[in-house]
Short mmCIF file of C-alpha atoms in Angstrom, two decimals:
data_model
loop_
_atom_site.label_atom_id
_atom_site.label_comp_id
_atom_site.label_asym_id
_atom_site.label_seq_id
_atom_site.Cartn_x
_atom_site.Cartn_y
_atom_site.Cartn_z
CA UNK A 1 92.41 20.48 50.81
CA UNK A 2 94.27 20.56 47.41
CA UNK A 3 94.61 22.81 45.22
CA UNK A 4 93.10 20.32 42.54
CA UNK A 5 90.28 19.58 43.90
CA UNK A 6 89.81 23.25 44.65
CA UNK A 7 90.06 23.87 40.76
CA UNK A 8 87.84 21.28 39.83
CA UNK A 9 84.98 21.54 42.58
CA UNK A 10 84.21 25.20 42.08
CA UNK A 11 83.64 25.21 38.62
CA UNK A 12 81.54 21.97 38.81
CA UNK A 13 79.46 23.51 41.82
CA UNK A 14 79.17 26.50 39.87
CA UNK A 15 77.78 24.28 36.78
CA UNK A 16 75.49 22.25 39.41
CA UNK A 17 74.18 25.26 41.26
CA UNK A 18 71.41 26.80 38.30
CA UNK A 19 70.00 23.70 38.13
CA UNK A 20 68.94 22.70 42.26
CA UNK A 21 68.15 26.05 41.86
CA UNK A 22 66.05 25.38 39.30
CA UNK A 23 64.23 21.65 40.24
CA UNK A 24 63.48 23.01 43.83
CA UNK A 25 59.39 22.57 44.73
CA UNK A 26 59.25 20.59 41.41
CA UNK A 27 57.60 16.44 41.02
CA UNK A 28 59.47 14.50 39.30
CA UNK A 29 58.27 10.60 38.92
CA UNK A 30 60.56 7.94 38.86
CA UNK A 31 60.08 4.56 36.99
CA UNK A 32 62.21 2.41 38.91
CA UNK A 33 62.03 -1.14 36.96
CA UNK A 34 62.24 -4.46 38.89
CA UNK A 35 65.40 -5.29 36.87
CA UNK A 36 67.39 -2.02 38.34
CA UNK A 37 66.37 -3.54 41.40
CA UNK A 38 67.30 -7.66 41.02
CA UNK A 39 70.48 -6.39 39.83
CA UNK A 40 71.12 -4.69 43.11
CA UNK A 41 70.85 -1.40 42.51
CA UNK A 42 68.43 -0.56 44.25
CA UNK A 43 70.73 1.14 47.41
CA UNK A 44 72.83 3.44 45.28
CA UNK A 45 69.65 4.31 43.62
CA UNK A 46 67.62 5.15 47.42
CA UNK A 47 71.03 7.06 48.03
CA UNK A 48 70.82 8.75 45.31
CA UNK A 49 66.92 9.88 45.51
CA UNK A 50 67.63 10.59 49.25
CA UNK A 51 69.92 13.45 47.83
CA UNK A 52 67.38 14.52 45.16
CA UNK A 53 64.81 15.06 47.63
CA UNK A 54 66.97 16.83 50.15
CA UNK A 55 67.85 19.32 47.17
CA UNK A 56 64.01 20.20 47.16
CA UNK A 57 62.66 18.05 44.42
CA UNK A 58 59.33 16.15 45.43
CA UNK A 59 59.44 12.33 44.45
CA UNK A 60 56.78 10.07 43.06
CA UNK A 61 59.17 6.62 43.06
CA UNK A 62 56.61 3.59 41.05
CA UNK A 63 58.43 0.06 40.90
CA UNK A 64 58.01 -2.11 38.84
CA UNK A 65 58.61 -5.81 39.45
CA UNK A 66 58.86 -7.90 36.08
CA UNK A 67 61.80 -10.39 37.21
CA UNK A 68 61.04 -11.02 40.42
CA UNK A 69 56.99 -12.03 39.18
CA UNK A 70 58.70 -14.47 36.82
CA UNK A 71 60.90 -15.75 39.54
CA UNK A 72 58.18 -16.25 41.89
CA UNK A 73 56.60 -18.31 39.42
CA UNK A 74 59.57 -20.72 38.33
CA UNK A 75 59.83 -21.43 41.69
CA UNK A 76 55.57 -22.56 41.79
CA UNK A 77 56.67 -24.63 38.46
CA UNK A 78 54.39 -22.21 36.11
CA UNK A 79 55.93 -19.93 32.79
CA UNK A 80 55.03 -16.26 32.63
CA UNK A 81 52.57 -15.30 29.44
CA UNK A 82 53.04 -12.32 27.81
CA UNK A 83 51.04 -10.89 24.56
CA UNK A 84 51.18 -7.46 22.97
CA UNK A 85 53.93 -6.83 25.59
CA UNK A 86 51.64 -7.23 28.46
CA UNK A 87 51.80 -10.01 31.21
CA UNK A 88 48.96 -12.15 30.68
CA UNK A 89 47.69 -12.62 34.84
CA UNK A 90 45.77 -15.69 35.77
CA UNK A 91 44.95 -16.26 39.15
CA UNK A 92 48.32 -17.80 40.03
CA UNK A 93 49.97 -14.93 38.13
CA UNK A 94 48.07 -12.45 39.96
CA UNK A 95 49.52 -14.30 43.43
CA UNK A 96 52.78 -14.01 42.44
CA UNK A 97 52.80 -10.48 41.56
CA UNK A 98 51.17 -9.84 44.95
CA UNK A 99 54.03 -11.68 46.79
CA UNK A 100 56.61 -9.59 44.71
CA UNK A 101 55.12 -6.09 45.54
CA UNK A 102 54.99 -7.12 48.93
CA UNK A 103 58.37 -8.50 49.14
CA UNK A 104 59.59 -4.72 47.27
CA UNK A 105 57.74 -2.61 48.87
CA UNK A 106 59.59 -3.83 51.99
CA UNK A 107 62.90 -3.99 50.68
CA UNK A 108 62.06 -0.37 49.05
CA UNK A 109 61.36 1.13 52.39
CA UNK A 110 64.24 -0.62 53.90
CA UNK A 111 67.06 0.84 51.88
CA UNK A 112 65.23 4.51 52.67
CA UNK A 113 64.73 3.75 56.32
CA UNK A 114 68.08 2.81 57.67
CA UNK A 115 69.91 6.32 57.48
CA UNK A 116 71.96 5.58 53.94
CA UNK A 117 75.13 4.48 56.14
CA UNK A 118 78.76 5.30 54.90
CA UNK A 119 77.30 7.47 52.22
CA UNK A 120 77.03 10.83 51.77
CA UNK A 121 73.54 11.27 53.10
CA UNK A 122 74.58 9.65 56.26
CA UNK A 123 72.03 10.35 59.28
CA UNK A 124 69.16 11.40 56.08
CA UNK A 125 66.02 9.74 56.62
CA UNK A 126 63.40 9.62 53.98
CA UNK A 127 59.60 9.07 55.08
CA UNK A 128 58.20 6.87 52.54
CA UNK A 129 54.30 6.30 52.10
CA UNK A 130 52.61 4.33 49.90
CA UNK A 131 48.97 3.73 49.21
CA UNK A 132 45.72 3.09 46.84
CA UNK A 133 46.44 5.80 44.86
CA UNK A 134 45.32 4.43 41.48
CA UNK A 135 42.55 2.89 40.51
CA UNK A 136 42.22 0.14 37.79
CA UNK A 137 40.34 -1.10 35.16
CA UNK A 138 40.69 -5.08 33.07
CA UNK A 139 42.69 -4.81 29.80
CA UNK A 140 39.98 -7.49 28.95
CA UNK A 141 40.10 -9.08 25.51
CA UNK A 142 42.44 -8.24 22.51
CA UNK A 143 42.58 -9.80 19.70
CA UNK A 144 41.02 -13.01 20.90
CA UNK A 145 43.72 -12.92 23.92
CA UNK A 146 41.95 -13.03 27.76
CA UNK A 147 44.52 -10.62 29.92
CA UNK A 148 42.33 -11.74 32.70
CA UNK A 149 43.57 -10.29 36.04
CA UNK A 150 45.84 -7.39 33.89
CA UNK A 151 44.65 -3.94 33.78
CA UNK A 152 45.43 -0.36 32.94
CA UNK A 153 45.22 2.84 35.12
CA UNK A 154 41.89 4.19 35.84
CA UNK A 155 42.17 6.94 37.62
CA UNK A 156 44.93 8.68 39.51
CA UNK A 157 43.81 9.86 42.96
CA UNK A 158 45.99 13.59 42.46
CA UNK A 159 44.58 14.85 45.62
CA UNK A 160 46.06 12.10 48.21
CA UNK A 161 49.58 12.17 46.14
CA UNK A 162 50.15 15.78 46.19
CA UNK A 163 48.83 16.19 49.83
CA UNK A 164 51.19 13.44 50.88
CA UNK A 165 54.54 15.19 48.77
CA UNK A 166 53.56 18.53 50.44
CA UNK A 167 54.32 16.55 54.13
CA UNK A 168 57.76 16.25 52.30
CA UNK A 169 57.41 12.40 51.92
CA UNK A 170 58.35 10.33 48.95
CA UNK A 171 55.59 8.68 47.92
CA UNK A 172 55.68 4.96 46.75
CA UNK A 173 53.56 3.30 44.32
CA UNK A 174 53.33 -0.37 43.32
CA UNK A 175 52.15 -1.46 39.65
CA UNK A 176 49.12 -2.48 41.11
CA UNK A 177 45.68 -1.26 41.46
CA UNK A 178 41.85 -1.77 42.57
CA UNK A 179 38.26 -1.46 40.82
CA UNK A 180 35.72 0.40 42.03
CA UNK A 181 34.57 -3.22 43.46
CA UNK A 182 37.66 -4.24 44.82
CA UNK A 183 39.10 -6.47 41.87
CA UNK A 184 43.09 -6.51 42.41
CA UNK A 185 44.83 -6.14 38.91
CA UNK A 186 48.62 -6.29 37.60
CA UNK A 187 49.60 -3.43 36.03
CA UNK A 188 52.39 -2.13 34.15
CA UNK A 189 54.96 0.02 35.37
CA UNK A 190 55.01 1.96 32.77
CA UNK A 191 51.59 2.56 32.46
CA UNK A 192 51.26 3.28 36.41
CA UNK A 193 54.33 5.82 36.19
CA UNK A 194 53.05 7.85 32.96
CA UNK A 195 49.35 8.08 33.92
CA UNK A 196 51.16 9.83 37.40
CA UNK A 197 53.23 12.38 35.50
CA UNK A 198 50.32 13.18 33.39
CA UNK A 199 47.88 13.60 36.45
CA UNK A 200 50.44 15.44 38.52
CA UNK A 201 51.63 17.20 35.64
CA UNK A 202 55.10 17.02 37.16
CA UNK A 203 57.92 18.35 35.55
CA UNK A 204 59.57 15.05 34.97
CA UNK A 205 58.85 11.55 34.19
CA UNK A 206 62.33 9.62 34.43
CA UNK A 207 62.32 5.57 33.28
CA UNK A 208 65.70 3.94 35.22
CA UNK A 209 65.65 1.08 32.32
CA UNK A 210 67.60 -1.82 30.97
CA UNK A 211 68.71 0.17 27.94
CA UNK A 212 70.87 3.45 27.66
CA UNK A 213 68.80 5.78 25.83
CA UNK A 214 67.60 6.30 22.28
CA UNK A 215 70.50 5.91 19.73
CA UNK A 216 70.89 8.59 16.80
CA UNK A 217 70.17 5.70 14.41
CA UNK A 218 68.09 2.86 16.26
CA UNK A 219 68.98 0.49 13.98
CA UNK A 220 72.95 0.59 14.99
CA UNK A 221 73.57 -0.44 18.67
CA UNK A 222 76.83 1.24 18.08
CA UNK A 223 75.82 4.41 17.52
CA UNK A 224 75.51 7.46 20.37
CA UNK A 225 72.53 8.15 22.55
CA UNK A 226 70.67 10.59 21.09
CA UNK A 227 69.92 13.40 24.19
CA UNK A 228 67.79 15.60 23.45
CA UNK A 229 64.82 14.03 20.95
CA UNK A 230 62.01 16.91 19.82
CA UNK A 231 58.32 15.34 20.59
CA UNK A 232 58.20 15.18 17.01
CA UNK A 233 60.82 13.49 16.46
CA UNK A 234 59.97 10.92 18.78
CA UNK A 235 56.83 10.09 17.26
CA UNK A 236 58.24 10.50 13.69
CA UNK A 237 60.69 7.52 15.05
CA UNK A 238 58.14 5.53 16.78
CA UNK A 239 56.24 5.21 13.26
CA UNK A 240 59.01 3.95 11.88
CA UNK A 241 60.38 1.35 14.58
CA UNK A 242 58.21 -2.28 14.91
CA UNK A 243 55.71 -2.73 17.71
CA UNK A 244 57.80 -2.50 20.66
CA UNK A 245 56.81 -6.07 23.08
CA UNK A 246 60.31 -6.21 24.94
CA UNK A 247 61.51 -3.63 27.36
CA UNK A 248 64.41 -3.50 25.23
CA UNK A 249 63.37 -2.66 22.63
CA UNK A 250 63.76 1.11 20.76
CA UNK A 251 60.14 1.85 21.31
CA UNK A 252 59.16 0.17 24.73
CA UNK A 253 59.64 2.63 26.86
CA UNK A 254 59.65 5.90 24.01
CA UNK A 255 55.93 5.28 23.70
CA UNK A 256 55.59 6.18 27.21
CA UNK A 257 57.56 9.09 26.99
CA UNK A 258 55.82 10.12 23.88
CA UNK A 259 52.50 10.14 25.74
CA UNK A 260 53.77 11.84 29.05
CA UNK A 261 54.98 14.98 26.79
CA UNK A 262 51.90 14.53 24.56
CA UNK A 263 49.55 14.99 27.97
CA UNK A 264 51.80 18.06 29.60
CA UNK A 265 54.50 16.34 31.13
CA UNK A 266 57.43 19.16 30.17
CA UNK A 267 60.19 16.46 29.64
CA UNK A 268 60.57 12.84 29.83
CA UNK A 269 63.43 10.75 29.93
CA UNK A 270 64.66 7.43 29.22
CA UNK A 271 68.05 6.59 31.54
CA UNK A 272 70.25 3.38 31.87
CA UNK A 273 70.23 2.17 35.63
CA UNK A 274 73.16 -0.14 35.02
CA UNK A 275 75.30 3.81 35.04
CA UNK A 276 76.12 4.17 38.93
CA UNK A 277 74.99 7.67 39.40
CA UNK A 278 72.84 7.69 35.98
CA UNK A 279 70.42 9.93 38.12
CA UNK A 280 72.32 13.03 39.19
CA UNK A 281 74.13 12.90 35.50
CA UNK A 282 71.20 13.36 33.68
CA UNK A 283 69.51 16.26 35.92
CA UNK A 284 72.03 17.92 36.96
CA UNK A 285 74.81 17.64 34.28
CA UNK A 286 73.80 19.84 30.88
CA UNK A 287 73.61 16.87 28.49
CA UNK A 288 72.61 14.70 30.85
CA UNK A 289 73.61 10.51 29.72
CA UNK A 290 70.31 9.83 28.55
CA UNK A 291 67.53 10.52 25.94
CA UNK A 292 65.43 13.48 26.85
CA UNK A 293 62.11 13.60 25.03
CA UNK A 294 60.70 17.36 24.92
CA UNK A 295 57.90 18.97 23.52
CA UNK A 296 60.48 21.53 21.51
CA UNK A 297 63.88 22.17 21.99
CA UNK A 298 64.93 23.24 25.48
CA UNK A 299 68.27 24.82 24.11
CA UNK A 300 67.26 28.48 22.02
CA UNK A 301 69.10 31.36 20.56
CA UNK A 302 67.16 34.43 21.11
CA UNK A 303 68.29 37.96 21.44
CA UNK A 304 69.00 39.10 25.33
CA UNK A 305 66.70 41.42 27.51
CA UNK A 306 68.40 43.44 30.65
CA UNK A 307 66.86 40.14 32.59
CA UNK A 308 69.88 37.81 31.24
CA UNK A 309 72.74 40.80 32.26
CA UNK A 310 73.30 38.83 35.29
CA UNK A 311 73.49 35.15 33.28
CA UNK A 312 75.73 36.90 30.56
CA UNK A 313 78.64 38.31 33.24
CA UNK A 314 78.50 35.00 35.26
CA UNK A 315 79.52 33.28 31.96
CA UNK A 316 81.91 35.76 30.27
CA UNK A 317 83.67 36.95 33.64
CA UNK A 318 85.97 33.55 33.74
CA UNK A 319 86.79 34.33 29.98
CA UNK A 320 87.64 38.42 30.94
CA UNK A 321 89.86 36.80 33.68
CA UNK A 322 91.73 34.63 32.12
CA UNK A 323 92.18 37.42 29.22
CA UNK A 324 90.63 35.77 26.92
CA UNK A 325 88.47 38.61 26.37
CA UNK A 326 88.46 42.38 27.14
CA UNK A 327 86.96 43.07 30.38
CA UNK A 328 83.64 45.05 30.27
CA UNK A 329 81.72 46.19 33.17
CA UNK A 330 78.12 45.59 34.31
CA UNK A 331 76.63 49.12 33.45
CA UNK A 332 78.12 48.73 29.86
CA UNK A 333 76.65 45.24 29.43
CA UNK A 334 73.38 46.76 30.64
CA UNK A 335 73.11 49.22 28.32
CA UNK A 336 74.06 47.03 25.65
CA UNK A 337 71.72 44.11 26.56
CA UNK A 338 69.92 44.42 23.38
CA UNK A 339 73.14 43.87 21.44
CA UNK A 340 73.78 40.32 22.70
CA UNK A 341 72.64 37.08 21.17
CA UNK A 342 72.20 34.29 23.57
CA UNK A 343 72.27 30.50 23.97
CA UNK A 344 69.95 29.39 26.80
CA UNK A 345 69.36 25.31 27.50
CA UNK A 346 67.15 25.10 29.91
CA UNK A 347 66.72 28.14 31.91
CA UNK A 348 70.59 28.47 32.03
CA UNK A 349 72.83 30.81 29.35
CA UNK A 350 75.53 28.74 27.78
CA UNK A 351 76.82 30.93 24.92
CA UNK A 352 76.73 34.76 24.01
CA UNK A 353 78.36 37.05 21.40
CA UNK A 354 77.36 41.15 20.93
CA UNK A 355 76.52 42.89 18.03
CA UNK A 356 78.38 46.51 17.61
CA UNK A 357 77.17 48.10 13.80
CA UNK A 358 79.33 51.02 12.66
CA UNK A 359 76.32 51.88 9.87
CA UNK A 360 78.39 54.10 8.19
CA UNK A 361 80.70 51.85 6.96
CA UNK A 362 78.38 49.09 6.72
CA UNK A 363 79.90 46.59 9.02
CA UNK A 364 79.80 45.65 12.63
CA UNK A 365 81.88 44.30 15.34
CA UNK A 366 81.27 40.78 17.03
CA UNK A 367 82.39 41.18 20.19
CA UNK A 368 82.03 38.88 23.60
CA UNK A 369 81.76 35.71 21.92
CA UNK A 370 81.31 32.88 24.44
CA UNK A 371 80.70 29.47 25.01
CA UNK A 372 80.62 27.90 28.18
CA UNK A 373 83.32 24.85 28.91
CA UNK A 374 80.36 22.58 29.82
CA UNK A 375 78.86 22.94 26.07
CA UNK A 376 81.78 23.14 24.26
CA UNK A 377 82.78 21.62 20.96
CA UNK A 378 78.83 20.75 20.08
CA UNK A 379 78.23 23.55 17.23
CA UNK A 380 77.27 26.77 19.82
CA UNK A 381 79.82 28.90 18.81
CA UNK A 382 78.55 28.11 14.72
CA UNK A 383 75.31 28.13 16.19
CA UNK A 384 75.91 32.15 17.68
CA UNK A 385 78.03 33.07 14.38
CA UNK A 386 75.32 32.48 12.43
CA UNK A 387 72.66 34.13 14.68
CA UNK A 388 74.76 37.02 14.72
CA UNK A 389 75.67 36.95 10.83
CA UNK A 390 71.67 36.96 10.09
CA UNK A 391 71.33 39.93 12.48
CA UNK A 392 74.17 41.97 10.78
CA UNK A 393 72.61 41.73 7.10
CA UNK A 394 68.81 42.33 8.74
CA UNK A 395 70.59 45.47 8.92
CA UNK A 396 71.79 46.12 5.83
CA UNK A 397 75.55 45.67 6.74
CA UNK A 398 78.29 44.40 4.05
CA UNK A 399 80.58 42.74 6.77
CA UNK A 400 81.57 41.40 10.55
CA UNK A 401 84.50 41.79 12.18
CA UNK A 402 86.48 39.96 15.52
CA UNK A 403 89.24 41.25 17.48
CA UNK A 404 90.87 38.15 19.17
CA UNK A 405 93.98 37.46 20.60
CA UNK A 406 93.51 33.50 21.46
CA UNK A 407 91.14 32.03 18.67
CA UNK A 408 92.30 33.51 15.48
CA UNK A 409 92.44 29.94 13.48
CA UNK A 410 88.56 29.22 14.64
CA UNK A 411 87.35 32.34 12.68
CA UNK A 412 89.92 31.94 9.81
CA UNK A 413 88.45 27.96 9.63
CA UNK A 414 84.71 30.04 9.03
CA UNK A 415 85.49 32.14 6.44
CA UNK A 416 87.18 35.59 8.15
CA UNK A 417 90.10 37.08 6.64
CA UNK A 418 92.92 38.66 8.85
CA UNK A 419 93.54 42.42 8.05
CA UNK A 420 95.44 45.57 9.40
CA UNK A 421 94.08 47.12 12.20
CA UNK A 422 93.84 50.43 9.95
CA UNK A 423 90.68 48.71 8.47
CA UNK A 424 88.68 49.30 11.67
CA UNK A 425 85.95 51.71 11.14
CA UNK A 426 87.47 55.54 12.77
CA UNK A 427 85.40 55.15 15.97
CA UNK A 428 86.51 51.65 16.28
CA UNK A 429 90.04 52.47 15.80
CA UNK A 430 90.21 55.33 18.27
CA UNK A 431 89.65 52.27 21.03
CA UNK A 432 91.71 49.68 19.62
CA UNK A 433 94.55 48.71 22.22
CA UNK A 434 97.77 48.71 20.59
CA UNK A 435 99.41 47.06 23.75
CA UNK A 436 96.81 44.22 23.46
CA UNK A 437 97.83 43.66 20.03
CA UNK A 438 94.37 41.99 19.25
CA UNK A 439 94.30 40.59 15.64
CA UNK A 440 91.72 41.73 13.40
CA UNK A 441 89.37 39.68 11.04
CA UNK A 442 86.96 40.43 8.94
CA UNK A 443 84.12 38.44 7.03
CA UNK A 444 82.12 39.56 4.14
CA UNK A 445 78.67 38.67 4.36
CA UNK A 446 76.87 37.64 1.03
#
């Protein structure tokens, strides 16, 4: 095995590792549109799932099937209605959506019954079971349109979808669903996967869509994705955006998401399926390729407890190696825990930097500042400074200083000053190692 990929797996395992940790026992439910699948995706997606679940994760997987209902009627010589961005279904509608769920649901089970060949889950077999898990009622009349045989989500039966995860099957769901009096009626994906997450309350509602994610400013298709999008946010931007009809547009599938986080759902997401692998990138990377929607910012600075000691040596320890930074053992980080400032996204600590005051001489030391490589160069290290600035005057101190052999121009570029190592405060200077020949800088604090 070469040494290249040695250097490059164990780092990325490492990276990978906090979060299966983390999504083991959890539901996520998967919106799996019928375009993803007509554009033959559909086996690198199963593949993909298969490795999911074999990490631990229980999987709610709801198709949708848009094209191929539109296909099925071309081919019977009729046009597919929509209003409001819903299908309008008329008996012959209704057929045709019947065909194509039965026609999916096949090819669905298919791709997770034949052992994923020449793949890495090669030999997995996935148990899939589907069922009349939701029950439906007519969209009936708006505004003077008939949606006939179309219908929203009812009732979720909880009970019969949890009970059939905890037998470790994924369980399957079609966008279709029955009245009380056995009335069939087309639904909408969307609808069918949001009203899951919210009666599961699973930990994540994922959309595999036509579109890449939310960009920073909808209105430029140039501009980046926008990954992590506040609840409030999200509904700020909704306001703002027209009545979403098309599935690509801004707000189609952010209204969803929107009302999964509004109704408990801890974090929805909006994903491109065209992206081979767009799954495992966005819950398993840290910024995922996506647009997250949250209910409040998963990434926080907060001070550290002795609970994070373990998080904060498994992220400095690379840096201490490397001698980047002085090397401090566990017992001393323990004590200290109360010094440190943290960065957490997510359950996982990204960045940290301690806080040593010398009272006396009204200034402090910023030591152990750290940002992981995975979250680099996106404002933590600012982010920490600043945490760790606010905490130094809360204390009545004049100044910070940095002792740093590698990164000198970074704290020059935010306002330290180099100075001679006589500065140091006496009790400082009694430790300073003159064979280390760390550079000292200094930053008043207004």
């Amino acid at each position: 095995m070469s040494t290249v990929f040695n250097f490059t797996f164990v780092p990325w395992f490492r990276s990978v590792a906090p979060y299966i940790h983390k999504f083991r026992n959890q539901t996520f439910v998967i919106g799996l549109t019928g375009e993803a699948i007509a554009a033959g995706k559909l086996a690198s997606i199963a593949q993909d799932l298969a490795m999911i679940q074999a990490m631990g994760v229980k999987i709610v997987l709801v198709h949708g099937f848009r094209p191929q209902v539109n296909e099925q009627l071309r081919l019977k010589g009729q046009e597919a209605k929509y209003s409001h961005g819903m299908r309008i279904t008329d008996p012959v509608a209704l057929d045709c959506a019947q065909e194509a769920a039965g026609q999916l649901r096949y090819e669905i089970e298919a791709a997770f019954s034949q052992g994923l060949p020449n793949t890495p889950m090669a030999g997995a077999r996935v148990r899939v079971i589907s069922g009349n898990f939701i029950t439906a009622r007519p969209v009936g009349l708006i505004d003077g349109v008939d949606f006939q045989h179309s219908g929203l989500v009812r009732k979720v039966d909880t009970e019969g979808i949890q009970r059939t995860l905890d037998m470790g099957a994924l369980v399957l769901i079609s966008p279709f669903g029955f009245s009380p009096t056995g009335e069939a009626f087309n639904l909408g994906m969307e609808d069918v996967a949001t009203s899951v997450a919210v009666a599961l309350q699973s930990d994540k509602l994922i959309f595999l869509t036509e579109i890449p994610g939310i960009r920073v400013d909808a209105n430029d298709p140039e501009s980046d994705i926008d990954t992590e999008l506040p609840l409030a946010d999200a509904k700020r931007l909704i306001a703002g955006l027209p009545v979403a009809t098309l599935p690509t547009d801004p707000g189609f599938y952010l209204q969803h998401c929107v009302r999964a986080c509004e109704g408990g759902v801890e974090r929805s997401h909006i994903i491109p399926f065209k992206l081979d692998g767009s799954l495992l990138l966005e819950i398993y990377v840290h910024d995922g390729i996506g647009t997250m929607v949250v209910d409040e910012k998963l990434e926080s600075v907060r001070e550290a407890t002795i609970d994070d000691v373990s998080g904060i040596v498994a992220l400095i320890e690379p840096f201490e190696k490397d001698g980047t930074l002085v090397k401090r053992d566990r017992t001393e980080i323990e004590r200290d825990a109360g010094n440190y400032t943290i960065i957490e996204h997510d359950g996982v600590i990204f960045g940290c930097a301690a806080l040593y005051p010398y009272p006396e001489e009204r200034t402090a030391e910023m030591a152990a500042l750290t940002v992981s490589p995975q979250s680099q160069s996106q404002g933590d290290g600012e982010r920490l400074l600043k945490r760790i600035e606010t905490r130094a005057r809360a204390q009545g101190l004049q100044s910070i200083f940095v002792l740093t052999t590698r990164t000198m121009h970074w704290f020059i570029k935010r306002g330290f000053v180099q100075v001679n190592p006589d500065w140091l405060p006496e009790a400082r200077k009694r430790k300073y190692n003159w064979d280390r020949r760390s550079q000292v800088l200094v930053k008043k604090l207004g």
